[in-house]
Backbone as JSON Lines, residues from 0, in Angstrom:
{"i":0,"aa":"N","n":[110.17,106.81,-218.64],"ca":[110.76,107.15,-217.44],"c":[109.86,105.69,-216.4]}
{"i":1,"aa":"K","n":[109.65,105.03,-216.74],"ca":[109.19,103.69,-216.14],"c":[110.37,103.0,-215.76]}
{"i":2,"aa":"I","n":[111.35,102.68,-216.57],"ca":[112.7,102.46,-217.1],"c":[114.03,103.95,-215.94]}
{"i":3,"aa":"S","n":[113.64,104.44,-215.95],"ca":[113.82,105.46,-214.71],"c":[114.08,104.89,-213.21]}
{"i":4,"aa":"I","n":[112.92,104.82,-213.02],"ca":[112.18,104.85,-211.57],"c":[112.38,103.29,-211.13]}
{"i":5,"aa":"T","n":[112.55,102.48,-212.06],"ca":[113.18,101.49,-211.99],"c":[114.43,101.65,-211.69]}
{"i":6,"aa":"M","n":[115.42,102.13,-212.8],"ca":[116.76,102.28,-211.85],"c":[117.21,103.34,-211.02]}
{"i":7,"aa":"K","n":[116.19,104.29,-210.6],"ca":[116.04,105.28,-209.03],"c":[116.08,103.75,-207.87]}
{"i":8,"aa":"T","n":[115.15,103.28,-208.06],"ca":[114.76,102.36,-206.68],"c":[116.19,101.67,-207.29]}
{"i":9,"aa":"F","n":[116.5,100.8,-208.04],"ca":[117.42,99.59,-208.32],"c":[118.83,100.93,-207.25]}
{"i":10,"aa":"L","n":[119.18,101.71,-207.6],"ca":[120.39,102.55,-207.4],"c":[119.79,103.11,-205.41]}
{"i":11,"aa":"H","n":[118.73,103.76,-205.72],"ca":[118.65,103.51,-204.08],"c":[118.61,102.0,-203.0]}
{"i":12,"aa":"S","n":[118.21,101.1,-203.69],"ca":[118.22,99.95,-203.06],"c":[120.0,99.11,-202.79]}
{"i":13,"aa":"F","n":[120.99,99.29,-204.18],"ca":[122.48,99.27,-203.8],"c":[122.91,100.15,-202.91]}
{"i":14,"aa":"F","n":[122.6,101.47,-202.77],"ca":[122.96,102.4,-201.92],"c":[122.95,101.98,-200.95]}
{"i":15,"aa":"V","n":[121.92,101.46,-200.21],"ca":[121.03,100.8,-198.58],"c":[121.82,99.95,-198.66]}
{"i":16,"aa":"F","n":[122.18,98.56,-199.17],"ca":[122.46,98.06,-199.16],"c":[124.46,98.21,-198.71]}
{"i":17,"aa":"A","n":[124.77,98.65,-199.63],"ca":[126.25,98.94,-199.79],"c":[126.38,99.83,-197.79]}
{"i":18,"aa":"L","n":[125.89,100.5,-197.8],"ca":[126.2,101.36,-196.54],"c":[125.65,99.83,-195.35]}
{"i":19,"aa":"L","n":[124.97,99.27,-195.44],"ca":[124.37,97.99,-194.44],"c":[126.21,96.95,-194.96]}
{"i":20,"aa":"F","n":[126.44,96.95,-196.14],"ca":[127.47,96.17,-196.27],"c":[128.99,96.56,-195.17]}
{"i":21,"aa":"A","n":[129.4,98.14,-195.51],"ca":[129.66,98.76,-195.4],"c":[130.17,98.68,-192.98]}
{"i":22,"aa":"A","n":[128.54,98.97,-192.77],"ca":[129.0,98.89,-191.08],"c":[129.38,97.75,-190.71]}
{"i":23,"aa":"G","n":[128.92,96.6,-191.35],"ca":[129.72,95.65,-191.09],"c":[130.64,94.67,-191.28]}
{"i":24,"aa":"C","n":[131.73,95.6,-191.25],"ca":[132.82,95.38,-191.78],"c":[133.81,96.81,-191.54]}
{"i":25,"aa":"D","n":[133.54,96.77,-190.46],"ca":[133.33,97.98,-189.22],"c":[134.55,97.13,-188.19]}
{"i":26,"aa":"D","n":[136.06,96.94,-188.39],"ca":[137.21,96.73,-187.69],"c":[136.69,96.8,-185.57]}
{"i":27,"aa":"R","n":[136.13,97.52,-185.21],"ca":[135.81,97.7,-183.66],"c":[134.7,96.68,-183.7]}
{"i":28,"aa":"S","n":[134.68,96.7,-184.49],"ca":[132.74,95.04,-184.15],"c":[133.49,93.78,-184.3]}
{"i":29,"aa":"A","n":[134.84,93.23,-185.12],"ca":[135.39,92.21,-185.25],"c":[135.84,90.88,-183.77]}
{"i":30,"aa":"P","n":[135.61,90.52,-183.35],"ca":[135.99,89.72,-182.8],"c":[138.08,90.03,-182.42]}
{"i":31,"aa":"E","n":[138.13,90.03,-181.22],"ca":[139.91,90.23,-181.3],"c":[140.23,88.0,-181.49]}
{"i":32,"aa":"D","n":[141.07,87.9,-182.33],"ca":[142.16,87.02,-182.28],"c":[142.47,86.42,-180.86]}
{"i":33,"aa":"R","n":[141.89,85.14,-179.91],"ca":[142.25,84.86,-178.35],"c":[143.48,83.51,-178.33]}
{"i":34,"aa":"S","n":[143.9,83.19,-180.48],"ca":[144.45,81.76,-180.48],"c":[145.88,81.93,-179.27]}
{"i":35,"aa":"V","n":[146.06,81.16,-178.87],"ca":[147.12,80.59,-178.46],"c":[148.58,80.29,-178.65]}
{"i":36,"aa":"S","n":[149.4,79.95,-178.47],"ca":[150.05,78.65,-178.39],"c":[150.71,78.1,-177.36]}
{"i":37,"aa":"Y","n":[150.72,77.28,-177.35],"ca":[151.12,76.88,-176.26],"c":[151.88,75.26,-176.11]}
{"i":38,"aa":"L","n":[152.95,75.52,-175.51],"ca":[154.04,74.47,-175.36],"c":[153.88,73.17,-174.87]}
{"i":39,"aa":"L","n":[154.03,72.55,-175.0],"ca":[154.34,71.3,-173.65],"c":[155.07,70.58,-173.58]}
{"i":40,"aa":"Q","n":[155.24,69.97,-172.68],"ca":[156.85,69.65,-172.24],"c":[156.92,68.77,-171.27]}
{"i":41,"aa":"D","n":[157.0,67.47,-171.51],"ca":[157.35,65.75,-170.48],"c":[158.13,66.21,-169.14]}
{"i":42,"aa":"Y","n":[157.84,65.52,-167.75],"ca":[157.51,65.91,-167.03],"c":[157.14,64.45,-165.96]}
{"i":43,"aa":"T","n":[158.43,64.44,-165.38],"ca":[158.46,63.25,-164.19],"c":[158.29,63.84,-163.3]}
{"i":44,"aa":"L","n":[157.29,62.89,-162.39],"ca":[157.33,63.43,-161.36],"c":[157.94,62.31,-160.53]}
{"i":45,"aa":"G","n":[158.5,61.02,-160.86],"ca":[159.38,60.73,-160.01],"c":[159.28,59.47,-159.66]}
{"i":46,"aa":"D","n":[159.98,58.4,-158.61],"ca":[158.97,57.33,-157.97],"c":[158.58,57.71,-156.43]}
{"i":47,"aa":"T","n":[158.87,58.65,-156.37],"ca":[158.84,59.69,-154.42],"c":[157.09,59.6,-153.93]}
{"i":48,"aa":"W","n":[156.74,59.8,-155.16],"ca":[155.49,60.66,-155.11],"c":[155.01,59.2,-156.11]}
{"i":49,"aa":"Q","n":[153.65,59.18,-155.7],"ca":[151.97,58.73,-156.7],"c":[151.04,59.03,-156.72]}
{"i":50,"aa":"W","n":[150.48,59.23,-158.23],"ca":[149.22,59.57,-158.35],"c":[147.97,59.36,-157.6]}
{"i":51,"aa":"G","n":[147.22,60.48,-156.48],"ca":[146.09,60.24,-156.55],"c":[145.05,59.73,-156.99]}
{"i":52,"aa":"D","n":[144.02,59.44,-156.31],"ca":[142.21,58.73,-157.25],"c":[141.99,59.9,-158.18]}
{"i":53,"aa":"T","n":[143.02,60.26,-159.56],"ca":[142.91,61.13,-160.44],"c":[141.85,59.73,-161.0]}
{"i":54,"aa":"P","n":[140.35,60.05,-161.64],"ca":[139.64,58.66,-162.33],"c":[140.05,58.76,-163.91]}
{"i":55,"aa":"Y","n":[140.44,58.08,-164.69],"ca":[141.05,57.71,-166.0],"c":[139.9,58.45,-166.93]}
{"i":56,"aa":"G","n":[140.53,59.56,-167.38],"ca":[140.41,60.15,-169.07],"c":[139.86,61.56,-167.96]}
{"i":57,"aa":"E","n":[139.91,61.54,-166.35],"ca":[139.87,63.14,-166.2],"c":[141.9,63.61,-166.51]}
{"i":58,"aa":"L","n":[141.38,64.75,-166.96],"ca":[141.86,65.58,-167.25],"c":[142.51,67.15,-165.66]}
{"i":59,"aa":"R","n":[143.69,66.51,-164.53],"ca":[144.03,67.46,-164.12],"c":[144.29,68.48,-164.27]}
{"i":60,"aa":"I","n":[144.09,69.9,-164.13],"ca":[145.18,70.83,-164.37],"c":[145.48,71.31,-163.47]}
{"i":61,"aa":"V","n":[146.89,71.09,-163.46],"ca":[147.63,72.18,-161.54],"c":[147.96,73.57,-161.61]}
{"i":62,"aa":"R","n":[147.46,74.04,-160.89],"ca":[148.16,75.71,-160.85],"c":[149.04,75.86,-159.8]}
{"i":63,"aa":"S","n":[148.81,75.49,-158.62],"ca":[149.63,76.29,-157.24],"c":[149.74,74.47,-156.73]}
{"i":64,"aa":"Q","n":[150.9,75.09,-156.15],"ca":[151.13,74.16,-155.29],"c":[150.63,73.34,-154.81]}
{"i":65,"aa":"E","n":[149.2,74.1,-154.09],"ca":[147.92,73.27,-153.12],"c":[147.28,72.21,-153.82]}
{"i":66,"aa":"E","n":[147.22,73.1,-154.98],"ca":[145.96,71.99,-156.36],"c":[147.29,70.73,-156.4]}
{"i":67,"aa":"L","n":[148.49,70.58,-156.35],"ca":[149.8,69.88,-156.58],"c":[148.73,68.69,-155.66]}
{"i":68,"aa":"A","n":[148.96,69.64,-153.84],"ca":[149.49,68.18,-152.89],"c":[147.89,67.57,-153.0]}
{"i":69,"aa":"H","n":[146.85,67.79,-153.85],"ca":[145.85,67.15,-154.07],"c":[145.52,65.99,-154.55]}
{"i":70,"aa":"C","n":[146.75,66.04,-155.93],"ca":[146.29,64.95,-156.83],"c":[147.42,64.34,-156.41]}
{"i":71,"aa":"I","n":[148.32,64.38,-155.75],"ca":[149.62,63.38,-155.38],"c":[149.98,61.97,-154.51]}
{"i":72,"aa":"T","n":[150.69,61.83,-153.95],"ca":[150.67,60.91,-152.53],"c":[151.79,60.51,-152.94]}
{"i":73,"aa":"P","n":[152.7,60.8,-151.31],"ca":[152.6,61.53,-149.79],"c":[153.02,62.67,-150.58]}
{"i":74,"aa":"N","n":[152.05,63.85,-150.05],"ca":[152.08,65.28,-150.07],"c":[152.51,65.7,-148.77]}
{"i":75,"aa":"E","n":[153.36,65.11,-148.57],"ca":[153.73,65.99,-147.03],"c":[155.31,66.94,-147.65]}
{"i":76,"aa":"T","n":[156.27,66.74,-148.91],"ca":[156.89,67.3,-149.36],"c":[156.59,67.02,-151.15]}
{"i":77,"aa":"L","n":[156.25,67.71,-151.27],"ca":[156.12,68.12,-153.11],"c":[156.81,68.75,-153.9]}
{"i":78,"aa":"P","n":[156.98,68.27,-155.36],"ca":[158.18,68.89,-156.2],"c":[158.85,70.02,-156.53]}
{"i":79,"aa":"A","n":[159.71,70.62,-156.95],"ca":[159.28,71.98,-155.83],"c":[160.45,73.11,-157.24]}
{"i":80,"aa":"D","n":[160.37,72.6,-158.65],"ca":[160.68,72.42,-159.54],"c":[159.8,73.21,-160.71]}
{"i":81,"aa":"I","n":[158.26,72.96,-160.42],"ca":[157.93,74.14,-161.36],"c":[156.99,74.82,-160.62]}
{"i":82,"aa":"D","n":[157.58,76.59,-161.23],"ca":[156.97,77.21,-161.27],"c":[155.83,77.71,-162.24]}
{"i":83,"aa":"F","n":[155.19,77.56,-161.02],"ca":[153.6,77.82,-161.16],"c":[153.18,78.92,-161.91]}
{"i":84,"aa":"S","n":[154.06,80.56,-161.81],"ca":[153.92,81.33,-162.39],"c":[154.54,81.87,-163.74]}
{"i":85,"aa":"K","n":[154.99,80.35,-164.12],"ca":[154.87,80.58,-165.86],"c":[154.87,78.91,-166.18]}
{"i":86,"aa":"Y","n":[154.14,77.73,-165.51],"ca":[153.64,76.93,-166.39],"c":[151.85,76.22,-165.55]}
{"i":87,"aa":"S","n":[151.44,75.9,-166.01],"ca":[150.48,74.58,-165.64],"c":[151.14,72.71,-166.0]}
{"i":88,"aa":"L","n":[150.27,72.6,-164.76],"ca":[150.99,70.98,-164.68],"c":[149.39,70.0,-165.25]}
{"i":89,"aa":"L","n":[149.6,69.86,-167.01],"ca":[148.86,68.94,-166.83],"c":[148.78,67.19,-166.8]}
{"i":90,"aa":"L","n":[147.71,66.54,-165.68],"ca":[147.68,65.29,-165.4],"c":[146.47,64.5,-166.4]}
{"i":91,"aa":"L","n":[147.2,63.28,-167.19],"ca":[145.75,62.88,-167.19],"c":[146.02,61.05,-167.61]}
{"i":92,"aa":"K","n":[145.7,59.78,-166.27],"ca":[146.02,59.07,-166.86],"c":[144.69,58.25,-167.66]}
{"i":93,"aa":"G","n":[144.39,57.06,-168.36],"ca":[143.63,56.5,-168.79],"c":[143.74,54.81,-170.15]}
{"i":94,"aa":"L","n":[143.31,54.45,-170.2],"ca":[143.55,52.93,-170.52],"c":[143.54,53.09,-172.2]}
{"i":95,"aa":"T","n":[144.18,52.4,-172.97],"ca":[143.76,52.17,-175.12],"c":[143.09,51.35,-174.2]}
{"i":96,"aa":"A","n":[142.42,50.63,-176.28],"ca":[141.46,49.33,-176.68],"c":[142.58,48.52,-177.39]}
{"i":97,"aa":"N","n":[144.36,49.12,-176.82],"ca":[144.89,48.1,-177.4],"c":[146.72,48.29,-176.61]}
{"i":98,"aa":"L","n":[147.62,47.59,-176.91],"ca":[148.49,47.55,-176.19],"c":[149.88,49.14,-177.53]}
{"i":99,"aa":"Y","n":[150.29,49.67,-176.8],"ca":[150.57,50.65,-178.11],"c":[152.06,50.92,-177.75]}
{"i":100,"aa":"H","n":[152.17,51.47,-178.95],"ca":[154.51,52.35,-178.87],"c":[154.22,53.53,-178.18]}
{"i":101,"aa":"G","n":[153.74,54.57,-178.63],"ca":[153.47,56.23,-178.43],"c":[152.51,57.41,-178.37]}
{"i":102,"aa":"I","n":[152.68,58.05,-177.9],"ca":[151.84,59.0,-177.82],"c":[152.85,60.21,-177.58]}
{"i":103,"aa":"H","n":[152.38,60.97,-178.77],"ca":[151.9,62.5,-179.45],"c":[150.63,63.77,-178.57]}
{"i":104,"aa":"K","n":[151.07,64.1,-178.34],"ca":[150.08,65.2,-177.36],"c":[150.38,66.96,-177.91]}
{"i":105,"aa":"S","n":[150.04,68.04,-177.83],"ca":[149.12,69.26,-178.54],"c":[148.62,69.62,-177.25]}
{"i":106,"aa":"L","n":[148.25,71.28,-177.65],"ca":[147.26,71.6,-176.58],"c":[146.76,72.81,-177.75]}
{"i":107,"aa":"Y","n":[145.48,73.32,-177.85],"ca":[145.86,74.55,-178.89],"c":[143.97,74.47,-178.95]}
{"i":108,"aa":"S","n":[144.58,76.13,-179.2],"ca":[142.98,76.97,-179.2],"c":[141.95,76.41,-179.72]}
{"i":109,"aa":"E","n":[140.68,76.37,-180.06],"ca":[139.7,75.61,-180.67],"c":[138.38,77.06,-180.56]}
{"i":110,"aa":"G","n":[138.22,78.17,-180.44],"ca":[137.91,79.15,-180.52],"c":[137.73,80.07,-179.36]}
{"i":111,"aa":"E","n":[136.68,79.97,-178.31],"ca":[137.0,79.81,-176.44],"c":[137.22,78.61,-175.91]}
{"i":112,"aa":"T","n":[137.7,77.35,-176.15],"ca":[137.83,76.45,-175.56],"c":[139.33,75.57,-176.42]}
{"i":113,"aa":"L","n":[139.71,74.99,-175.38],"ca":[141.76,74.67,-175.44],"c":[141.33,72.74,-175.83]}
{"i":114,"aa":"C","n":[142.04,72.73,-177.0],"ca":[141.63,71.34,-176.89],"c":[143.41,70.81,-176.75]}
{"i":115,"aa":"F","n":[143.29,69.37,-175.74],"ca":[144.43,68.84,-175.6],"c":[144.43,66.89,-176.77]}
{"i":116,"aa":"N","n":[144.71,67.57,-177.68],"ca":[144.45,66.77,-178.2],"c":[145.81,65.48,-177.53]}
{"i":117,"aa":"I","n":[145.55,64.31,-178.23],"ca":[146.63,63.16,-177.33],"c":[146.33,62.34,-179.12]}
{"i":118,"aa":"D","n":[147.37,61.76,-179.53],"ca":[147.4,60.65,-181.3],"c":[147.99,59.24,-180.45]}
{"i":119,"aa":"I","n":[147.27,58.67,-180.35],"ca":[147.85,57.04,-178.63],"c":[148.18,56.38,-180.56]}
{"i":120,"aa":"Y","n":[149.62,55.78,-180.82],"ca":[149.99,55.34,-181.46],"c":[150.37,53.46,-181.58]}
{"i":121,"aa":"Y","n":[149.62,52.85,-182.28],"ca":[149.85,51.79,-182.16],"c":[150.6,50.45,-183.15]}
{"i":122,"aa":"G","n":[150.92,49.6,-182.81],"ca":[151.87,49.01,-183.86],"c":[151.51,47.63,-183.75]}
{"i":123,"aa":"E","n":[152.44,46.93,-185.1],"ca":[151.65,46.49,-186.09],"c":[151.28,44.73,-185.44]}
{"i":124,"aa":"I","n":[151.18,44.45,-184.33],"ca":[150.4,43.03,-183.75],"c":[149.71,43.77,-182.96]}
{"i":125,"aa":"V","n":[148.23,43.31,-183.02],"ca":[147.17,44.21,-182.26],"c":[146.91,42.69,-181.39]}
{"i":126,"aa":"F","n":[146.95,43.73,-179.78],"ca":[146.2,42.86,-179.03],"c":[145.38,43.1,-177.98]}
{"i":127,"aa":"P","n":[144.16,42.56,-177.58],"ca":[143.11,43.45,-177.53],"c":[142.84,43.61,-175.75]}
{"i":128,"aa":"T","n":[143.77,43.59,-175.0],"ca":[144.02,43.93,-174.11],"c":[144.06,44.97,-173.36]}
{"i":129,"aa":"G","n":[144.28,45.85,-174.33],"ca":[144.12,47.65,-173.57],"c":[145.38,47.83,-172.43]}
{"i":130,"aa":"D","n":[145.88,48.85,-172.26],"ca":[147.36,49.25,-171.31],"c":[146.8,50.34,-171.18]}
{"i":131,"aa":"Y","n":[147.24,50.6,-170.15],"ca":[147.17,52.09,-169.14],"c":[148.55,52.9,-169.82]}
{"i":132,"aa":"F","n":[147.95,53.94,-169.49],"ca":[148.73,55.18,-169.59],"c":[148.9,56.45,-168.52]}
{"i":133,"aa":"R","n":[149.7,57.18,-168.45],"ca":[149.56,58.05,-167.8],"c":[150.88,59.21,-168.18]}
{"i":134,"aa":"I","n":[150.11,60.76,-168.76],"ca":[151.06,61.36,-169.19],"c":[150.52,62.89,-168.26]}
{"i":135,"aa":"A","n":[151.72,63.28,-167.78],"ca":[152.19,64.36,-166.86],"c":[152.99,65.32,-167.65]}
{"i":136,"aa":"C","n":[152.68,66.51,-167.72],"ca":[153.47,67.85,-168.75],"c":[152.89,69.35,-168.06]}
{"i":137,"aa":"L","n":[153.85,69.86,-168.3],"ca":[154.59,71.03,-168.16],"c":[153.81,72.34,-169.61]}
{"i":138,"aa":"A","n":[153.16,72.8,-169.08],"ca":[152.31,73.53,-170.53],"c":[153.15,75.24,-170.63]}
{"i":139,"aa":"T","n":[153.41,75.57,-170.97],"ca":[153.68,77.23,-170.79],"c":[153.02,77.68,-172.2]}
{"i":140,"aa":"P","n":[152.21,79.28,-172.16],"ca":[152.07,79.48,-170.88],"c":[150.53,79.11,-169.81]}
{"i":141,"aa":"P","n":[151.28,79.51,-169.37],"ca":[149.94,78.82,-167.51],"c":[147.97,78.53,-168.16]}
{"i":142,"aa":"I","n":[148.23,78.19,-168.35],"ca":[146.06,78.42,-168.66],"c":[145.3,78.61,-167.65]}
{"i":143,"aa":"P","n":[144.15,79.58,-167.65],"ca":[143.71,80.96,-167.09],"c":[142.85,79.61,-166.11]}
{"i":144,"aa":"D","n":[142.79,79.84,-164.95],"ca":[141.92,79.49,-164.61],"c":[140.07,79.49,-164.53]}
{"i":145,"aa":"G","n":[138.97,78.35,-164.98],"ca":[138.04,78.29,-165.66],"c":[138.32,77.91,-166.96]}
{"i":146,"aa":"T","n":[139.28,78.3,-168.12],"ca":[139.07,78.33,-169.06],"c":[138.75,76.44,-169.06]}
{"i":147,"aa":"E","n":[138.36,76.05,-170.41],"ca":[137.43,75.29,-170.75],"c":[138.38,74.02,-171.38]}
{"i":148,"aa":"V","n":[138.91,72.94,-171.35],"ca":[139.99,71.7,-172.05],"c":[138.97,70.73,-172.26]}
{"i":149,"aa":"Q","n":[138.88,70.75,-173.94],"ca":[138.86,69.31,-174.03],"c":[140.0,68.61,-174.54]}
{"i":150,"aa":"I","n":[139.32,67.03,-173.64],"ca":[140.19,65.96,-175.35],"c":[139.69,65.27,-175.95]}
{"i":151,"aa":"K","n":[140.87,65.01,-176.76],"ca":[140.15,64.66,-177.82],"c":[141.57,63.15,-178.47]}
{"i":152,"aa":"Y","n":[140.89,62.16,-178.81],"ca":[141.57,60.5,-179.29],"c":[141.76,60.77,-180.57]}
{"i":153,"aa":"N","n":[143.04,60.57,-181.26],"ca":[143.3,59.26,-182.15],"c":[143.69,58.79,-182.09]}
{"i":154,"aa":"E","n":[142.83,57.32,-182.81],"ca":[144.52,56.22,-182.74],"c":[144.83,55.76,-183.93]}
{"i":155,"aa":"I","n":[145.98,55.78,-183.75],"ca":[147.16,55.89,-185.59],"c":[147.07,54.08,-185.29]}
{"i":156,"aa":"Y","n":[147.02,53.98,-185.64],"ca":[147.5,52.04,-186.04],"c":[148.38,52.32,-187.45]}
{"i":157,"aa":"D","n":[150.01,51.97,-186.43],"ca":[151.3,51.79,-188.32],"c":[151.24,50.36,-188.67]}
{"i":158,"aa":"L","n":[149.99,49.79,-189.41],"ca":[150.07,48.71,-189.65],"c":[150.3,48.37,-190.94]}
{"i":159,"aa":"P","n":[150.93,46.79,-191.3],"ca":[151.59,46.87,-192.4],"c":[150.82,47.06,-194.11]}
{"i":160,"aa":"D","n":[151.33,46.71,-195.05],"ca":[150.39,46.93,-195.94],"c":[149.59,45.61,-196.83]}
């Protein structure tokens, strides 16, 4: 009978564990997938406008003509070709550690945060002088107000073997 008591205890424990496990797999309690794919399109402000005093390394997410007026000068007349109901304008300027020959950008979800990924491609010749870059691109769908966006830089060297 010692075996049957142990077996009953085991079965009761197994049954309780099975119930707890089944309750943990309830679809209603699972977080919903909020991942969003963003498409980026390069945008040129043109020779008429200059970037304002945006600090290097600070990403500006422009969601309206009013916000755009704070980012560029002169702001008496603004570019009218951006439909802010469909796009957000991303502005970023920076300084690299070396001369670069290309930049690739992507924007993707990483949990609750968006990641603005910047791949900076360097060539075979290495100059320790640094180089300035400016990125202006349209993101669709528009980035919701209050969304946290982190910048990630990746330096890629195309050096000969």
